[in-house]
mmCIF file of C-alpha atoms and ligand atoms in Angstrom:
data_model
loop_
_atom_site.group_PDB
_atom_site.id
_atom_site.type_symbol
_atom_site.label_atom_id
_atom_site.label_comp_id
_atom_site.label_asym_id
_atom_site.label_seq_id
_atom_site.Cartn_x
_atom_site.Cartn_y
_atom_site.Cartn_z
ATOM 1 C CA MET A 225 110.910 106.900 124.892
ATOM 2 C CA ARG A 226 114.257 105.290 124.139
ATOM 3 C CA ILE A 227 113.473 103.077 121.137
ATOM 4 C CA LEU A 228 115.414 100.439 119.188
ATOM 5 C CA VAL A 229 114.354 100.142 115.527
ATOM 6 C CA THR A 230 115.594 96.931 113.883
ATOM 7 C CA GLY A 231 115.626 97.190 110.090
ATOM 8 C CA GLY A 232 115.656 100.991 110.344
ATOM 9 C CA ALA A 233 117.724 101.282 107.147
ATOM 10 C CA GLY A 234 114.897 99.698 105.152
ATOM 11 C CA PHE A 235 111.895 101.272 103.458
ATOM 12 C CA ILE A 236 109.284 101.293 106.220
ATOM 13 C CA GLY A 237 111.761 101.214 109.119
ATOM 14 C CA SER A 238 113.601 104.352 107.985
ATOM 15 C CA VAL A 239 110.392 106.378 107.558
ATOM 16 C CA THR A 240 109.211 105.210 110.993
ATOM 17 C CA ALA A 241 112.563 106.012 112.642
ATOM 18 C CA ALA A 242 112.374 109.537 111.169
ATOM 19 C CA LEU A 243 108.831 110.029 112.516
ATOM 20 C CA LEU A 244 109.836 108.823 116.003
ATOM 21 C CA LEU A 245 112.708 111.330 115.997
ATOM 22 C CA GLU A 246 110.262 114.072 114.927
ATOM 23 C CA GLN A 247 108.257 113.136 118.025
ATOM 24 C CA ASP A 248 111.367 113.647 120.216
ATOM 25 C CA HIS A 249 112.004 109.996 121.014
ATOM 26 C CA GLU A 250 115.591 108.777 121.290
ATOM 27 C CA VAL A 251 116.125 106.307 118.433
ATOM 28 C CA GLU A 252 118.797 103.691 117.783
ATOM 29 C CA VAL A 253 118.814 101.598 114.611
ATOM 30 C CA LEU A 254 120.129 98.041 114.264
ATOM 31 C CA ASP A 255 120.510 96.951 110.646
ATOM 32 C CA ASP A 256 122.904 94.680 108.763
ATOM 33 C CA LEU A 257 122.293 96.614 105.504
ATOM 34 C CA SER A 258 121.482 93.319 103.728
ATOM 35 C CA THR A 259 118.538 94.935 101.929
ATOM 36 C CA GLY A 260 118.606 98.389 103.550
ATOM 37 C CA HIS A 261 120.566 101.557 102.842
ATOM 38 C CA ARG A 262 122.835 103.522 105.144
ATOM 39 C CA GLU A 263 121.627 106.747 103.412
ATOM 40 C CA ALA A 264 118.037 106.056 104.528
ATOM 41 C CA VAL A 265 118.848 106.093 108.255
ATOM 42 C CA PRO A 266 117.895 109.487 109.692
ATOM 43 C CA GLY A 267 120.992 111.390 110.874
ATOM 44 C CA PRO A 268 120.202 111.797 114.575
ATOM 45 C CA ALA A 269 119.604 108.057 115.059
ATOM 46 C CA ARG A 270 122.606 106.048 116.220
ATOM 47 C CA LEU A 271 123.192 103.236 113.684
ATOM 48 C CA HIS A 272 124.534 99.849 114.801
ATOM 49 C CA VAL A 273 125.578 98.016 111.624
ATOM 50 C CA GLY A 274 125.232 94.296 112.223
ATOM 51 C CA SER A 275 122.896 91.370 112.352
ATOM 52 C CA LEU A 276 120.351 90.090 114.834
ATOM 53 C CA HIS A 277 122.371 86.880 114.674
ATOM 54 C CA ASP A 278 125.392 88.566 116.277
ATOM 55 C CA GLY A 279 124.901 87.817 119.985
ATOM 56 C CA GLY A 280 127.818 90.018 121.053
ATOM 57 C CA LEU A 281 126.355 92.984 119.174
ATOM 58 C CA LEU A 282 122.923 92.409 120.749
ATOM 59 C CA ASP A 283 124.540 92.297 124.206
ATOM 60 C CA ARG A 284 126.249 95.653 123.554
ATOM 61 C CA VAL A 285 123.098 97.256 122.076
ATOM 62 C CA PHE A 286 120.981 96.102 125.049
ATOM 63 C CA ALA A 287 123.611 97.058 127.650
ATOM 64 C CA ARG A 288 121.253 99.954 128.411
ATOM 65 C CA PRO A 289 117.599 98.825 128.234
ATOM 66 C CA PHE A 290 115.099 100.403 125.866
ATOM 67 C CA ASP A 291 111.531 101.448 126.570
ATOM 68 C CA ALA A 292 110.455 99.881 123.287
ATOM 69 C CA VAL A 293 111.607 97.852 120.297
ATOM 70 C CA VAL A 294 110.113 98.245 116.818
ATOM 71 C CA HIS A 295 111.069 95.168 114.814
ATOM 72 C CA PHE A 296 111.166 95.515 111.013
ATOM 73 C CA ALA A 297 114.295 93.463 110.252
ATOM 74 C CA ALA A 298 113.395 90.505 108.046
ATOM 75 C CA PHE A 299 113.631 89.187 104.517
ATOM 76 C CA SER A 300 110.377 89.784 102.666
ATOM 77 C CA GLN A 301 110.441 88.492 99.079
ATOM 78 C CA VAL A 302 107.813 85.813 98.559
ATOM 79 C CA GLY A 303 109.392 84.164 95.482
ATOM 80 C CA GLU A 304 112.820 84.003 97.111
ATOM 81 C CA SER A 305 111.245 82.445 100.201
ATOM 82 C CA VAL A 306 109.826 79.631 98.014
ATOM 83 C CA ARG A 307 113.241 78.996 96.435
ATOM 84 C CA ASP A 308 115.264 79.230 99.673
ATOM 85 C CA PRO A 309 112.883 78.719 102.601
ATOM 86 C CA LEU A 310 115.490 77.890 105.233
ATOM 87 C CA ARG A 311 117.226 81.242 104.657
ATOM 88 C CA TYR A 312 113.873 82.854 105.560
ATOM 89 C CA TRP A 313 113.270 80.663 108.606
ATOM 90 C CA ARG A 314 116.782 81.338 109.851
ATOM 91 C CA ASN A 315 116.732 85.096 109.344
ATOM 92 C CA ASN A 316 113.132 85.920 110.152
ATOM 93 C CA VAL A 317 112.324 83.428 112.905
ATOM 94 C CA GLY A 318 115.882 82.907 114.206
ATOM 95 C CA GLY A 319 116.564 86.665 114.265
ATOM 96 C CA THR A 320 113.280 87.370 116.046
ATOM 97 C CA ILE A 321 113.965 84.745 118.726
ATOM 98 C CA ALA A 322 117.435 86.204 119.395
ATOM 99 C CA LEU A 323 115.864 89.649 119.752
ATOM 100 C CA LEU A 324 112.998 88.406 121.939
ATOM 101 C CA ALA A 325 115.490 86.769 124.302
ATOM 102 C CA ARG A 326 116.953 90.248 125.025
ATOM 103 C CA VAL A 327 113.545 91.869 125.343
ATOM 104 C CA ALA A 328 112.298 89.127 127.700
ATOM 105 C CA ARG A 329 115.316 89.680 129.952
ATOM 106 C CA GLY A 330 114.153 93.237 130.633
ATOM 107 C CA GLY A 331 115.520 94.787 127.423
ATOM 108 C CA ALA A 332 112.247 96.623 126.658
ATOM 109 C CA GLY A 333 108.669 96.871 127.938
ATOM 110 C CA ARG A 334 106.982 97.331 124.556
ATOM 111 C CA PHE A 335 107.416 95.501 121.268
ATOM 112 C CA VAL A 336 105.888 96.497 117.930
ATOM 113 C CA PHE A 337 106.287 94.019 115.085
ATOM 114 C CA SER A 338 106.021 94.215 111.272
ATOM 115 C CA SER A 339 103.665 91.434 110.384
ATOM 116 C CA SER A 340 101.958 91.027 107.041
ATOM 117 C CA ALA A 341 98.687 90.277 105.279
ATOM 118 C CA ALA A 342 100.634 87.219 104.052
ATOM 119 C CA VAL A 343 99.600 85.473 107.319
ATOM 120 C CA TYR A 344 96.056 85.172 105.874
ATOM 121 C CA GLY A 345 97.048 83.442 102.628
ATOM 122 C CA GLU A 346 94.058 83.377 100.276
ATOM 123 C CA PRO A 347 91.149 84.238 102.562
ATOM 124 C CA PRO A 348 87.624 83.220 101.596
ATOM 125 C CA LEU A 349 86.091 86.514 102.797
ATOM 126 C CA VAL A 350 87.192 90.036 101.802
ATOM 127 C CA PRO A 351 87.591 92.570 103.496
ATOM 128 C CA ILE A 352 89.810 90.500 105.787
ATOM 129 C CA GLY A 353 89.366 90.896 109.552
ATOM 130 C CA GLU A 354 92.026 90.008 112.115
ATOM 131 C CA ASP A 355 89.996 86.944 113.139
ATOM 132 C CA ALA A 356 90.129 85.440 109.632
ATOM 133 C CA PRO A 357 91.851 82.027 109.434
ATOM 134 C CA LEU A 358 95.647 82.269 109.472
ATOM 135 C CA CYS A 359 96.637 80.094 106.501
ATOM 136 C CA PRO A 360 99.772 81.491 104.856
ATOM 137 C CA VAL A 361 100.462 79.988 101.437
ATOM 138 C CA ASN A 362 104.235 80.534 101.155
ATOM 139 C CA PRO A 363 107.321 80.266 103.388
ATOM 140 C CA TYR A 364 107.541 84.060 103.864
ATOM 141 C CA GLY A 365 103.990 84.173 105.250
ATOM 142 C CA ARG A 366 104.632 81.114 107.397
ATOM 143 C CA THR A 367 107.709 82.778 108.942
ATOM 144 C CA LYS A 368 105.613 85.892 109.720
ATOM 145 C CA LEU A 369 102.987 83.741 111.442
ATOM 146 C CA ALA A 370 105.687 81.850 113.394
ATOM 147 C CA MET A 371 107.208 85.190 114.454
ATOM 148 C CA GLU A 372 103.804 86.394 115.688
ATOM 149 C CA GLN A 373 103.397 83.178 117.682
ATOM 150 C CA ALA A 374 106.885 83.411 119.221
ATOM 151 C CA ILE A 375 106.173 87.042 120.186
ATOM 152 C CA ALA A 376 102.832 86.096 121.764
ATOM 153 C CA ASP A 377 104.407 83.339 123.870
ATOM 154 C CA ALA A 378 107.351 85.500 124.953
ATOM 155 C CA ALA A 379 105.142 88.507 125.751
ATOM 156 C CA ALA A 380 102.794 86.395 127.880
ATOM 157 C CA ALA A 381 105.626 84.734 129.791
ATOM 158 C CA ALA A 382 107.864 87.787 130.297
ATOM 159 C CA GLY A 383 105.046 90.315 130.708
ATOM 160 C CA PHE A 384 105.868 92.819 127.959
ATOM 161 C CA ALA A 385 103.254 94.452 125.716
ATOM 162 C CA ALA A 386 103.355 93.576 122.013
ATOM 163 C CA VAL A 387 101.480 94.705 118.912
ATOM 164 C CA ALA A 388 101.685 92.821 115.589
ATOM 165 C CA LEU A 389 100.870 95.189 112.740
ATOM 166 C CA ARG A 390 99.730 93.282 109.655
ATOM 167 C CA TYR A 391 100.498 95.558 106.718
ATOM 168 C CA PHE A 392 98.777 95.181 103.407
ATOM 169 C CA ASN A 393 100.726 96.705 100.440
ATOM 170 C CA ALA A 394 103.145 99.374 101.638
ATOM 171 C CA ALA A 395 103.866 102.067 99.045
ATOM 172 C CA GLY A 396 104.651 105.765 98.535
ATOM 173 C CA ALA A 397 107.676 107.688 99.824
ATOM 174 C CA TRP A 398 108.269 110.288 102.487
ATOM 175 C CA ASP A 399 110.784 113.041 103.120
ATOM 176 C CA GLY A 400 113.607 111.713 100.950
ATOM 177 C CA ARG A 401 113.018 108.044 101.779
ATOM 178 C CA GLY A 402 111.571 105.641 99.216
ATOM 179 C CA GLU A 403 111.374 102.053 98.119
ATOM 180 C CA ASP A 404 114.630 100.556 96.840
ATOM 181 C CA HIS A 405 114.743 96.758 96.836
ATOM 182 C CA ASP A 406 116.937 94.594 94.596
ATOM 183 C CA PRO A 407 115.273 92.842 92.921
ATOM 184 C CA GLU A 408 112.142 94.965 93.242
ATOM 185 C CA THR A 409 109.001 92.847 93.249
ATOM 186 C CA HIS A 410 106.402 95.445 94.277
ATOM 187 C CA LEU A 411 103.974 96.765 91.687
ATOM 188 C CA ILE A 412 104.266 100.538 92.135
ATOM 189 C CA PRO A 413 108.074 100.907 92.176
ATOM 190 C CA ARG A 414 108.364 98.481 89.262
ATOM 191 C CA LEU A 415 105.781 100.405 87.254
ATOM 192 C CA LEU A 416 107.357 103.812 87.983
ATOM 193 C CA ARG A 417 110.894 102.601 87.315
ATOM 194 C CA SER A 418 109.797 101.226 83.946
ATOM 195 C CA LEU A 419 108.888 104.826 83.035
ATOM 196 C CA LEU A 420 112.266 106.191 84.182
ATOM 197 C CA VAL A 421 114.956 103.592 83.514
ATOM 198 C CA PRO A 422 115.602 102.246 79.977
ATOM 199 C CA GLY A 423 115.435 98.455 79.972
ATOM 200 C CA GLU A 424 113.219 98.176 83.098
ATOM 201 C CA THR A 425 110.090 96.284 82.093
ATOM 202 C CA PHE A 426 106.628 96.092 83.607
ATOM 203 C CA ALA A 427 103.723 93.763 82.800
ATOM 204 C CA VAL A 428 100.237 93.103 84.152
ATOM 205 C CA TYR A 429 100.096 89.475 85.308
ATOM 206 C CA GLY A 430 96.644 88.161 84.464
ATOM 207 C CA ASP A 431 93.462 89.993 83.466
ATOM 208 C CA ASP A 432 91.081 87.067 83.917
ATOM 209 C CA TYR A 433 90.645 87.121 87.705
ATOM 210 C CA PRO A 434 87.111 87.260 89.190
ATOM 211 C CA THR A 435 87.437 91.031 89.871
ATOM 212 C CA PRO A 436 85.584 93.938 88.179
ATOM 213 C CA ASP A 437 88.279 94.539 85.528
ATOM 214 C CA GLY A 438 89.925 91.091 85.695
ATOM 215 C CA THR A 439 93.189 92.247 87.347
ATOM 216 C CA CYS A 440 94.268 91.584 90.951
ATOM 217 C CA VAL A 441 92.948 93.928 93.635
ATOM 218 C CA ARG A 442 95.170 95.080 96.525
ATOM 219 C CA ASP A 443 94.977 97.509 99.434
ATOM 220 C CA TYR A 444 97.805 100.083 99.149
ATOM 221 C CA ILE A 445 98.898 101.914 102.270
ATOM 222 C CA HIS A 446 101.216 104.941 102.341
ATOM 223 C CA VAL A 447 104.473 104.422 104.212
ATOM 224 C CA ARG A 448 103.890 107.603 106.245
ATOM 225 C CA ASP A 449 100.490 106.267 107.364
ATOM 226 C CA LEU A 450 102.226 103.037 108.400
ATOM 227 C CA ALA A 451 104.820 105.020 110.367
ATOM 228 C CA GLU A 452 102.046 106.895 112.182
ATOM 229 C CA ALA A 453 100.409 103.605 113.151
ATOM 230 C CA HIS A 454 103.695 102.432 114.701
ATOM 231 C CA ALA A 455 103.987 105.605 116.760
ATOM 232 C CA LEU A 456 100.386 105.207 117.949
ATOM 233 C CA ALA A 457 100.917 101.505 118.733
ATOM 234 C CA LEU A 458 103.973 102.356 120.837
ATOM 235 C CA ALA A 459 101.933 104.792 122.875
ATOM 236 C CA TRP A 460 98.952 102.429 123.153
ATOM 237 C CA ALA A 461 100.729 99.134 123.969
ATOM 238 C CA ASP A 462 100.121 98.204 127.560
ATOM 239 C CA GLY A 463 99.981 95.032 129.625
ATOM 240 C CA PRO A 464 101.338 91.575 128.795
ATOM 241 C CA GLY A 465 100.394 89.797 125.575
ATOM 242 C CA VAL A 466 100.046 90.569 121.891
ATOM 243 C CA THR A 467 97.372 92.368 119.845
ATOM 244 C CA ALA A 468 97.197 91.929 116.063
ATOM 245 C CA LEU A 469 95.986 94.850 113.945
ATOM 246 C CA ASN A 470 95.483 95.144 110.190
ATOM 247 C CA LEU A 471 96.966 98.195 108.517
ATOM 248 C CA GLY A 472 95.240 98.881 105.229
ATOM 249 C CA THR A 473 92.783 101.467 103.955
ATOM 250 C CA GLY A 474 89.830 99.119 103.454
ATOM 251 C CA ASP A 475 89.719 100.145 99.752
ATOM 252 C CA GLY A 476 90.849 97.830 96.987
ATOM 253 C CA HIS A 477 92.524 99.005 93.765
ATOM 254 C CA SER A 478 93.088 96.814 90.737
ATOM 255 C CA VAL A 479 96.316 96.729 88.746
ATOM 256 C CA HIS A 480 94.501 98.595 85.944
ATOM 257 C CA ASP A 481 93.418 101.271 88.504
ATOM 258 C CA ILE A 482 97.068 101.774 89.493
ATOM 259 C CA VAL A 483 98.196 101.895 85.865
ATOM 260 C CA ARG A 484 95.567 104.563 85.101
ATOM 261 C CA ALA A 485 96.542 106.568 88.198
ATOM 262 C CA ALA A 486 100.209 106.367 87.175
ATOM 263 C CA GLY A 487 99.267 107.853 83.794
ATOM 264 C CA ARG A 488 97.409 110.738 85.523
ATOM 265 C CA VAL A 489 100.162 111.458 88.035
ATOM 266 C CA THR A 490 103.173 111.179 85.724
ATOM 267 C CA GLY A 491 101.602 112.625 82.571
ATOM 268 C CA ARG A 492 103.150 109.682 80.645
ATOM 269 C CA VAL A 493 101.484 107.134 78.424
ATOM 270 C CA VAL A 494 101.341 103.940 80.487
ATOM 271 C CA ALA A 495 100.236 100.904 78.488
ATOM 272 C CA PRO A 496 101.888 97.773 79.884
ATOM 273 C CA PRO A 497 101.502 94.384 78.199
ATOM 274 C CA VAL A 498 99.298 91.727 79.789
ATOM 275 C CA GLN A 499 100.957 88.388 80.571
ATOM 276 C CA PRO A 500 99.545 85.166 82.064
ATOM 277 C CA ARG A 501 98.752 84.944 85.782
ATOM 278 C CA ARG A 502 101.620 84.188 88.185
ATOM 279 C CA PRO A 503 100.990 81.199 90.450
ATOM 280 C CA GLY A 504 99.950 82.090 93.994
ATOM 281 C CA ASP A 505 98.536 85.604 93.440
ATOM 282 C CA PRO A 506 95.170 85.830 95.268
ATOM 283 C CA ALA A 507 92.485 87.758 93.348
ATOM 284 C CA ARG A 508 91.610 90.247 96.145
ATOM 285 C CA LEU A 509 93.363 91.272 99.373
ATOM 286 C CA VAL A 510 91.681 94.147 101.184
ATOM 287 C CA ALA A 511 91.889 94.919 104.904
ATOM 288 C CA ALA A 512 89.126 95.391 107.404
ATOM 289 C CA ASN A 513 90.830 98.096 109.477
ATOM 290 C CA ARG A 514 88.263 98.935 112.167
ATOM 291 C CA ARG A 515 90.354 97.478 114.987
ATOM 292 C CA ALA A 516 93.334 99.780 114.288
ATOM 293 C CA ARG A 517 90.949 102.729 113.934
ATOM 294 C CA ASP A 518 89.135 101.962 117.186
ATOM 295 C CA LEU A 519 92.073 100.945 119.377
ATOM 296 C CA LEU A 520 94.766 103.311 118.106
ATOM 297 C CA GLY A 521 92.639 106.157 116.738
ATOM 298 C CA TRP A 522 94.617 105.632 113.504
ATOM 299 C CA ARG A 523 93.376 107.117 110.224
ATOM 300 C CA PRO A 524 95.187 106.694 106.886
ATOM 301 C CA ARG A 525 95.733 110.249 105.591
ATOM 302 C CA ARG A 526 97.955 109.957 102.505
ATOM 303 C CA SER A 527 96.837 106.622 101.068
ATOM 304 C CA ASP A 528 94.513 107.770 98.282
ATOM 305 C CA VAL A 529 96.187 106.349 95.192
ATOM 306 C CA ASP A 530 96.967 109.678 93.503
ATOM 307 C CA THR A 531 98.783 111.075 96.586
ATOM 308 C CA LEU A 532 100.555 107.801 97.144
ATOM 309 C CA LEU A 533 101.683 107.589 93.514
ATOM 310 C CA ALA A 534 102.673 111.274 93.392
ATOM 311 C CA ASP A 535 104.920 110.831 96.463
ATOM 312 C CA ALA A 536 106.451 107.656 95.004
ATOM 313 C CA TRP A 537 106.916 109.321 91.587
ATOM 314 C CA ALA A 538 108.738 112.297 93.143
ATOM 315 C CA TRP A 539 111.120 109.939 94.957
ATOM 316 C CA HIS A 540 111.786 107.656 91.990
ATOM 317 C CA SER A 541 112.280 110.645 89.662
ATOM 318 C CA ALA A 542 114.957 111.934 92.055
ATOM 319 C CA HIS A 543 116.447 108.432 92.569
ATOM 320 C CA PRO A 544 115.768 106.492 89.326
ATOM 321 C CA ARG A 545 118.427 103.929 90.251
ATOM 322 C CA GLY A 546 117.660 103.980 93.975
ATOM 323 C CA TYR A 547 119.861 105.286 96.773
ATOM 324 C CA ALA A 548 123.096 104.077 95.160
ATOM 325 C CA GLY A 549 122.428 105.996 91.932
HETATM 326 N N1 NAD B 1637 106.853 96.425 102.036
HETATM 327 C C1 NAD B 1637 105.656 95.829 102.258
HETATM 328 O O1 NAD B 1637 104.701 95.993 101.476
HETATM 329 C C2 NAD B 1637 105.461 94.958 103.481
HETATM 330 C C3 NAD B 1637 104.199 94.371 103.677
HETATM 331 C C4 NAD B 1637 103.996 93.585 104.815
HETATM 332 C C5 NAD B 1637 105.045 93.408 105.724
HETATM 333 N N2 NAD B 1637 106.248 93.968 105.506
HETATM 334 C C6 NAD B 1637 107.318 93.748 106.496
HETATM 335 O O2 NAD B 1637 107.783 95.011 106.945
HETATM 336 C C7 NAD B 1637 109.186 94.951 107.254
HETATM 337 C C8 NAD B 1637 109.903 96.048 106.509
HETATM 338 O O3 NAD B 1637 109.656 95.916 105.098
HETATM 339 P P1 NAD B 1637 110.453 96.822 104.052
HETATM 340 O O4 NAD B 1637 109.685 96.804 102.785
HETATM 341 O O5 NAD B 1637 110.824 98.098 104.695
HETATM 342 O O6 NAD B 1637 111.751 95.894 103.859
HETATM 343 P P2 NAD B 1637 113.280 96.324 103.692
HETATM 344 O O7 NAD B 1637 113.970 95.130 103.077
HETATM 345 O O8 NAD B 1637 113.399 97.622 102.997
HETATM 346 O O9 NAD B 1637 113.760 96.491 105.205
HETATM 347 C C9 NAD B 1637 114.173 95.419 106.022
HETATM 348 C C10 NAD B 1637 115.452 95.859 106.747
HETATM 349 O O10 NAD B 1637 115.874 94.833 107.648
HETATM 350 C C11 NAD B 1637 117.284 94.669 107.529
HETATM 351 N N3 NAD B 1637 117.590 93.290 107.969
HETATM 352 C C12 NAD B 1637 117.141 92.133 107.437
HETATM 353 N N4 NAD B 1637 117.611 91.078 108.140
HETATM 354 C C13 NAD B 1637 118.350 91.596 109.158
HETATM 355 C C14 NAD B 1637 119.079 91.018 110.240
HETATM 356 N N5 NAD B 1637 119.151 89.693 110.405
HETATM 357 N N6 NAD B 1637 119.717 91.849 111.092
HETATM 358 C C15 NAD B 1637 119.653 93.192 110.947
HETATM 359 N N7 NAD B 1637 118.968 93.791 109.951
HETATM 360 C C16 NAD B 1637 118.333 92.996 109.063
HETATM 361 C C17 NAD B 1637 117.592 94.961 106.076
HETATM 362 O O11 NAD B 1637 118.932 95.337 105.833
HETATM 363 C C18 NAD B 1637 116.612 96.110 105.778
HETATM 364 O O12 NAD B 1637 117.194 97.364 106.067
HETATM 365 C C19 NAD B 1637 109.625 93.536 106.905
HETATM 366 O O13 NAD B 1637 109.608 92.761 108.081
HETATM 367 C C20 NAD B 1637 108.547 93.062 105.938
HETATM 368 O O14 NAD B 1637 108.407 91.665 105.961
HETATM 369 C C21 NAD B 1637 106.489 94.744 104.412
#
C-alpha cells in the first residue's frame, strides 16, 4: 500500500513507519517536528516537514492519493492540555478535521487513528472494555474523543474504513527509535533517565491508592507491539465506518513493580522517594484486549515488563539526552 503516516517523526509513529517499510509498503511521513525528531524518521520514507494546518502542503501531499493514512500527529501531554486547552483543541481536533477533509475527498480508503485510554477517564470497572462509558477527565482526553467522533462521522459519510486504536501506556524502544519528549511525563523514560542523567529526578506519586501495593497500576504496551497492531489494522480495515480497539496487554503493573523491574534490568539500586498523589491519576487502568485479539489476530509479544524495560534501557543508555544528545 501507499501510506501516509502523520506524526511519523514521533515515538510511536516512527516505529510504525519503519515496520510498514519492512513490510514493503511505500511510506510518506508528514510531521512538523514540534515534538518529533527528524533522526527518528526511517530513511526510505519521504518526509514532508510541515503542519496539518498548512492547507497548501496538504494539497501537495494528497496530489497523488494514498491507499491509507495512519494518523499519529497530535499533542499528548495531559498537564499541558489542562493549562492550555485551546492549543490542544486547535492542534488535535483542528488538524484531524483538515486531514479528514482530504481523506473524504478520495485521498485514502483506510484510516487508522491513534486514540487513547484517556477517552475512558476514570472507569468504574477494570479491565476496561471498548463499550465502557467514554468520560474523559481532561482536555487531552476530550480532544481524543472528539477526534474519534469526527472520524466516525466522516467515515460513514464518505465511505472510508477507519480504526481507532486506544493505546494504554506505550513504552519500550525498537531498532534505534525510543521515547524522547520534552518535558518527559511518562513513568519509564523518567525513571530510566534519572539513573543516567545527573540532576534528573524521579518520584513515586502516592502509595495510598486502593491497589495491592498502594501505587497506581497501569497497562504497559511495547511500541513494537503497537506498530504491529497498526499494520494488522491497515490490512483488516474494510467497509465504511469506524471500529474502536483497545491496545493493552490486559495485565496491570504498579509503579513499585516497574521500579523493581528497573532494578533487575539495569543492575542499579533504584529507590525513589514517595511524594503525595497528583490530582487526576486514576488508581487502575488496564485494558480488556479481546476485541483486538479476535478481530486483528493481534498478540502482544514484547510487552512483558522485563523485555520492555530492557529495550527502553538500551535506547536510553545510548541516548541519555535523547536524539539531540
Ligand atoms: N505515548 C503514549 O503512551 C500514548 C498513549 C495513548 C495515545 N497516544 C497517542 O499516540 C500518538 C503518538 O504518540 P507519541 O508518544 O508517539 O507522541 P510524539 O509527540 O512522539 O509524536 C507526535 C508527532 O506528531 C507531530 N505533530 C504534532 N502536531 C502536528 C501537526 N499539527 N502537524 C504535523 N505533525 C504534528 C509531532 O512533531 C510528533 O512527531 C499521539 O496522537 C498520542 O496522543 C500516545
